[in-house]
Tab-separated table of C-alpha atoms in Angstrom:
chain	number	residue	atom	x	y	z
A	1	ASP	CA	47.200	-56.120	-40.679
A	2	GLY	CA	44.545	-58.541	-39.506
A	3	GLY	CA	41.323	-57.036	-38.198
A	4	ILE	CA	41.729	-53.627	-39.834
A	5	THR	CA	40.791	-53.075	-43.451
A	6	GLN	CA	41.402	-50.019	-45.559
A	7	SER	CA	39.985	-49.330	-48.985
A	8	PRO	CA	40.831	-48.683	-51.656
A	9	LYS	CA	44.467	-49.772	-51.754
A	10	TYR	CA	45.261	-47.208	-54.454
A	11	LEU	CA	43.342	-44.002	-55.134
A	12	PHE	CA	43.813	-41.386	-57.784
A	13	ARG	CA	42.288	-37.954	-57.510
A	14	LYS	CA	42.168	-34.888	-59.651
A	15	GLU	CA	43.041	-31.578	-58.072
A	16	GLY	CA	40.025	-29.886	-56.515
A	17	GLN	CA	38.207	-33.112	-55.692
A	18	ASN	CA	37.348	-34.430	-52.260
A	19	VAL	CA	37.997	-38.127	-51.635
A	20	THR	CA	37.080	-40.396	-48.742
A	21	LEU	CA	39.310	-43.186	-47.460
A	22	SER	CA	37.648	-46.060	-45.675
A	23	CYS	CA	38.857	-47.711	-42.452
A	24	GLU	CA	37.000	-50.541	-40.760
A	25	GLN	CA	38.031	-52.674	-37.767
A	26	ASN	CA	36.476	-55.794	-36.274
A	27	LEU	CA	38.682	-55.864	-33.168
A	28	ASN	CA	36.081	-54.157	-30.967
A	29	HIS	CA	38.586	-51.397	-30.285
A	30	ASP	CA	37.390	-48.087	-28.896
A	31	ALA	CA	40.157	-45.890	-30.314
A	32	MET	CA	41.022	-45.264	-33.954
A	33	TYR	CA	43.672	-43.135	-35.624
A	34	TRP	CA	44.662	-41.736	-39.011
A	35	TYR	CA	48.296	-41.174	-39.967
A	36	ARG	CA	49.984	-39.821	-43.036
A	37	GLN	CA	53.317	-41.249	-44.197
A	38	ASP	CA	55.683	-39.376	-46.484
A	39	PRO	CA	59.116	-40.658	-47.518
A	40	GLY	CA	61.748	-39.799	-44.939
A	41	GLN	CA	59.281	-38.221	-42.519
A	42	GLY	CA	57.889	-41.101	-40.569
A	43	LEU	CA	54.218	-41.075	-39.626
A	44	ARG	CA	52.301	-37.979	-38.621
A	45	LEU	CA	48.975	-38.013	-36.808
A	46	ILE	CA	46.017	-36.476	-38.650
A	47	TYR	CA	43.029	-37.263	-36.423
A	48	TYR	CA	42.177	-39.652	-33.635
A	49	SER	CA	39.042	-40.815	-31.907
A	50	GLN	CA	38.776	-42.492	-28.537
A	51	ILE	CA	35.036	-43.060	-28.597
A	52	VAL	CA	32.115	-42.985	-30.962
A	53	ASN	CA	30.925	-39.491	-31.912
A	54	ASP	CA	34.107	-37.872	-30.599
A	55	PHE	CA	37.415	-37.104	-32.301
A	56	GLN	CA	40.391	-34.769	-31.925
A	57	LYS	CA	42.791	-33.102	-34.310
A	58	GLY	CA	46.300	-34.406	-34.546
A	59	ASP	CA	49.369	-32.535	-35.728
A	60	ILE	CA	48.384	-32.093	-39.382
A	61	ALA	CA	44.567	-31.929	-39.453
A	62	GLU	CA	44.276	-29.005	-41.886
A	63	GLY	CA	42.578	-30.067	-45.102
A	64	TYR	CA	41.197	-33.277	-43.629
A	65	SER	CA	37.930	-34.247	-41.950
A	66	VAL	CA	36.682	-37.370	-40.167
A	67	SER	CA	33.557	-38.843	-38.642
A	68	ARG	CA	33.034	-41.570	-36.054
A	69	GLU	CA	29.394	-42.586	-36.229
A	70	LYS	CA	30.082	-46.269	-35.591
A	71	LYS	CA	32.633	-47.960	-33.366
A	72	GLU	CA	34.059	-50.032	-36.192
A	73	SER	CA	34.375	-47.267	-38.793
A	74	PHE	CA	36.524	-44.119	-39.025
A	75	PRO	CA	36.487	-42.666	-42.562
A	76	LEU	CA	38.895	-39.897	-43.558
A	77	THR	CA	37.996	-37.261	-46.141
A	78	VAL	CA	40.808	-35.493	-47.922
A	79	THR	CA	39.401	-32.173	-49.033
A	80	SER	CA	40.475	-29.862	-51.808
A	81	ALA	CA	41.923	-27.595	-49.117
A	82	GLN	CA	44.744	-30.081	-48.490
A	83	LYS	CA	47.598	-28.592	-50.487
A	84	ASN	CA	49.748	-31.685	-50.933
A	85	PRO	CA	47.612	-34.773	-50.435
A	86	THR	CA	49.743	-37.300	-52.296
A	87	ALA	CA	50.896	-39.709	-49.586
A	88	PHE	CA	50.415	-43.112	-47.984
A	89	TYR	CA	47.578	-43.055	-45.442
A	90	LEU	CA	47.474	-45.489	-42.535
A	91	CYS	CA	44.616	-46.214	-40.183
A	92	ALA	CA	45.190	-47.750	-36.757
A	93	SER	CA	43.171	-48.814	-33.757
A	94	SER	CA	43.810	-49.641	-30.104
A	95	MET	CA	41.795	-51.214	-27.336
A	96	THR	CA	40.974	-48.177	-25.233
A	97	GLY	CA	43.183	-45.354	-26.492
A	98	ASP	CA	45.237	-45.432	-23.300
A	99	ALA	CA	48.897	-44.486	-23.691
A	100	THR	CA	50.025	-48.033	-22.841
A	101	ASP	CA	47.856	-49.648	-25.508
A	102	THR	CA	49.387	-51.058	-28.665
A	103	GLN	CA	48.154	-49.506	-31.882
A	104	TYR	CA	47.481	-51.955	-34.707
A	105	PHE	CA	47.656	-50.781	-38.281
A	106	GLY	CA	45.741	-51.441	-41.456
A	107	PRO	CA	47.414	-52.095	-44.837
A	108	GLY	CA	47.198	-48.466	-45.978
A	109	THR	CA	45.822	-46.470	-48.896
A	110	ARG	CA	48.137	-44.793	-51.375
A	111	LEU	CA	46.605	-41.549	-52.626
A	112	THR	CA	47.962	-39.870	-55.724
A	113	VAL	CA	46.762	-36.496	-56.943
A	114	LEU	CA	46.985	-36.141	-60.705
B	1	ALA	CA	61.026	-30.356	-30.143
B	2	GLN	CA	61.408	-33.772	-31.714
B	3	SER	CA	60.309	-36.526	-29.364
B	4	VAL	CA	62.096	-39.444	-30.965
B	5	ALA	CA	65.111	-39.716	-33.220
B	6	GLN	CA	66.483	-42.520	-35.329
B	7	PRO	CA	69.985	-41.330	-36.143
B	8	GLU	CA	70.620	-43.782	-38.985
B	9	ASP	CA	68.590	-43.674	-42.190
B	10	GLN	CA	70.087	-46.991	-43.279
B	11	VAL	CA	71.677	-49.964	-41.573
B	12	ASN	CA	73.368	-52.740	-43.521
B	13	VAL	CA	74.353	-56.038	-41.965
B	14	ALA	CA	75.360	-59.487	-43.164
B	15	GLU	CA	73.059	-62.423	-42.580
B	16	GLY	CA	73.918	-64.194	-39.349
B	17	ASN	CA	75.506	-61.125	-37.766
B	18	PRO	CA	73.903	-59.225	-34.900
B	19	LEU	CA	71.930	-56.128	-35.790
B	20	THR	CA	71.154	-52.918	-33.929
B	21	VAL	CA	68.738	-50.185	-34.955
B	22	LYS	CA	69.113	-47.102	-32.804
B	23	CYS	CA	66.452	-44.917	-31.222
B	24	THR	CA	66.719	-42.042	-28.769
B	25	TYR	CA	63.920	-40.054	-27.219
B	26	SER	CA	63.473	-36.682	-25.589
B	27	VAL	CA	60.352	-36.523	-23.472
B	28	SER	CA	59.844	-35.637	-19.850
B	29	GLY	CA	58.379	-38.054	-17.367
B	30	ASN	CA	58.089	-41.765	-18.045
B	31	PRO	CA	57.869	-42.500	-21.750
B	32	TYR	CA	56.198	-45.482	-23.333
B	33	LEU	CA	58.297	-46.765	-26.230
B	34	PHE	CA	57.348	-48.890	-29.223
B	35	TRP	CA	59.010	-50.523	-32.222
B	36	TYR	CA	57.208	-51.269	-35.473
B	37	VAL	CA	58.326	-52.805	-38.773
B	38	GLN	CA	57.017	-51.995	-42.241
B	39	TYR	CA	57.441	-54.052	-45.393
B	40	PRO	CA	57.047	-52.334	-48.791
B	41	ASN	CA	53.542	-50.970	-49.449
B	42	ARG	CA	52.219	-52.517	-46.249
B	43	GLY	CA	50.983	-51.290	-42.904
B	44	LEU	CA	53.082	-51.277	-39.764
B	45	GLN	CA	53.502	-54.434	-37.708
B	46	PHE	CA	54.014	-54.207	-33.956
B	47	LEU	CA	57.282	-55.711	-32.664
B	48	LEU	CA	57.536	-54.785	-28.994
B	49	LYS	CA	56.988	-52.099	-26.396
B	50	TYR	CA	58.360	-50.854	-23.106
B	51	ILE	CA	55.917	-49.591	-20.522
B	52	THR	CA	57.538	-50.307	-17.176
B	53	GLY	CA	59.547	-52.980	-15.376
B	54	ASP	CA	62.427	-54.970	-16.874
B	55	ASN	CA	64.553	-52.786	-19.127
B	56	LEU	CA	65.072	-55.625	-21.607
B	57	VAL	CA	61.969	-56.252	-23.663
B	58	LYS	CA	61.549	-59.272	-25.917
B	59	GLY	CA	59.270	-59.125	-28.909
B	60	SER	CA	58.238	-60.812	-32.105
B	61	TYR	CA	60.536	-62.593	-34.598
B	62	GLY	CA	63.472	-62.767	-32.164
B	63	PHE	CA	63.804	-59.013	-31.706
B	64	GLU	CA	64.507	-57.365	-28.385
B	65	ALA	CA	65.107	-53.826	-27.168
B	66	GLU	CA	66.752	-52.319	-24.119
B	67	PHE	CA	65.361	-49.264	-22.383
B	68	ASN	CA	68.182	-47.083	-21.047
B	69	LYS	CA	66.844	-44.154	-19.069
B	70	SER	CA	70.204	-42.487	-18.470
B	71	GLN	CA	71.004	-42.472	-22.180
B	72	THR	CA	67.358	-41.920	-23.190
B	73	SER	CA	67.648	-44.747	-25.686
B	74	PHE	CA	65.602	-47.723	-26.796
B	75	HIS	CA	67.732	-49.585	-29.348
B	76	LEU	CA	66.310	-52.555	-31.235
B	77	LYS	CA	68.506	-55.636	-31.436
B	78	LYS	CA	68.595	-59.139	-32.833
B	79	PRO	CA	71.416	-61.637	-32.224
B	80	SER	CA	71.421	-63.117	-35.736
B	81	ALA	CA	69.981	-61.234	-38.708
B	82	LEU	CA	67.977	-62.852	-41.493
B	83	VAL	CA	67.571	-61.633	-45.069
B	84	SER	CA	63.831	-61.551	-44.372
B	85	ASP	CA	64.433	-58.940	-41.641
B	86	SER	CA	65.123	-56.389	-44.393
B	87	ALA	CA	62.449	-53.719	-43.944
B	88	LEU	CA	61.767	-50.223	-42.618
B	89	TYR	CA	61.813	-49.947	-38.828
B	90	PHE	CA	60.085	-47.245	-36.802
B	91	CYS	CA	60.582	-46.245	-33.213
B	92	ALA	CA	57.683	-44.437	-31.548
B	93	VAL	CA	57.111	-42.806	-28.189
B	94	ASP	CA	54.079	-41.876	-26.189
B	95	ARG	CA	54.760	-39.039	-23.843
B	96	GLY	CA	53.173	-40.871	-20.971
B	97	SER	CA	49.933	-38.969	-21.024
B	98	THR	CA	46.657	-40.680	-20.269
B	99	LEU	CA	45.647	-40.420	-23.912
B	100	GLY	CA	47.502	-42.521	-26.424
B	101	ARG	CA	49.344	-40.361	-28.968
B	102	LEU	CA	52.360	-41.848	-30.680
B	103	TYR	CA	55.198	-39.760	-32.093
B	104	PHE	CA	57.233	-41.621	-34.694
B	105	GLY	CA	60.842	-41.406	-35.748
B	106	ARG	CA	61.681	-41.030	-39.426
B	107	GLY	CA	62.443	-44.700	-39.827
B	108	THR	CA	65.576	-46.772	-40.456
B	109	GLN	CA	65.891	-48.932	-43.546
B	110	LEU	CA	67.503	-52.227	-42.589
B	111	THR	CA	69.131	-54.289	-45.314
B	112	VAL	CA	70.441	-57.748	-44.527
B	113	TRP	CA	72.607	-59.134	-47.291
B	114	PRO	CA	73.229	-62.836	-47.779
């Protein structure tokens, strides 16, 4: 987990509220990623960014938004449009975003909708 | 179509015995294959990857994996299991594009009993 921090570790949200999950890395990596993990489903890609001020949708982007204003930061907003947001959210980064690069993961944020 | 499959949800092995966690993939071209491990409520830790070259890849904590193109498999192995190896293991594949996008299997829960 070293080099990538995610906050908070646990987050509780009421239905209809937007929440923002923080991801910061000090590895000087160009690429950053957001994944969602549900029991028995592995990890699914939400958004990814290979460079500052640019990002692309992953497989399950609906109901989520991101920004990449700084190289070290890639916050994820879970909007009220996300129908089932309760999950474990993982941020990752890699050196250049090339397919051969290793992705390194943060410790995760567990989001629970009450 | 699913890109990577882990056919076993759970694997149980006695401490000191060899362990195998299976992974098969279904992508065209030359895949890049990765193994990660996850401990409870933690992020993923990188174990090893296959990009090209020698089919036998050695990684962290004594783990290794063999790339078999004819069987489209990338099984994770360790000669002698430890109780501390008990965790959730994920296989992931990049479809060999220029942009890094990992597709994860559903995970295999490994339990090593003393």
